[in-house]
Amino acid sequence: MKVAIPKEIKNNEFRVAITPAGVHDLVANGHDVIVETGAGIGSSITDDEYESAGARISATAAETWAAADMLLKVKEPIEQEYGYFRDDLLIFAYLHLAAEPELTAALVSAGVTAVAYETVQLPSG
């Protein structure tokens, strides 16, 4: 599977969805990992660290999104990212869909499979 991590572009969001250790684990289990250049800067993680862990660095958001089977984000996609949605894309992020009806409509319209971190729980609750 191709797992991609774009640079977060929501205002005041500086985190990144995966660390180099996580990249290493995905690559060790046979996945390809693509990280947008500069994605880790706000978390003090360099492109070189991601490359050393086995990731390929992509030059643009468009390239990152296009390469993804599964896309990992911290925060929900914002309107300028909706154009990257497609029906064979899986997104994991904090989506906050109840507060974001436009995002919900865009995901449904494009046929994206999206998993909201905030709704994932153990069977015991």
PDB file of C-alpha atoms in Angstrom, residues 95-104:
ATOM      1  CA  LEU A  95     -12.212  14.906  10.815  1.00  0.00           C
ATOM      2  CA  HIS A  96     -14.717  16.586  13.170  1.00  0.00           C
ATOM      3  CA  LEU A  97     -17.469  15.904  10.632  1.00  0.00           C
ATOM      4  CA  ALA A  98     -20.345  17.121  12.805  1.00  0.00           C
ATOM      5  CA  ALA A  99     -18.795  20.584  12.805  1.00  0.00           C
ATOM      6  CA  GLU A 100     -17.759  20.443   9.130  1.00  0.00           C
ATOM      7  CA  PRO A 101     -20.832  19.778   6.930  1.00  0.00           C
ATOM      8  CA  GLU A 102     -19.054  21.063   3.806  1.00  0.00           C
ATOM      9  CA  LEU A 103     -16.223  18.589   4.353  1.00  0.00           C
ATOM     10  CA  THR A 104     -18.711  15.779   4.911  1.00  0.00           C
TER      11      THR A 104
END
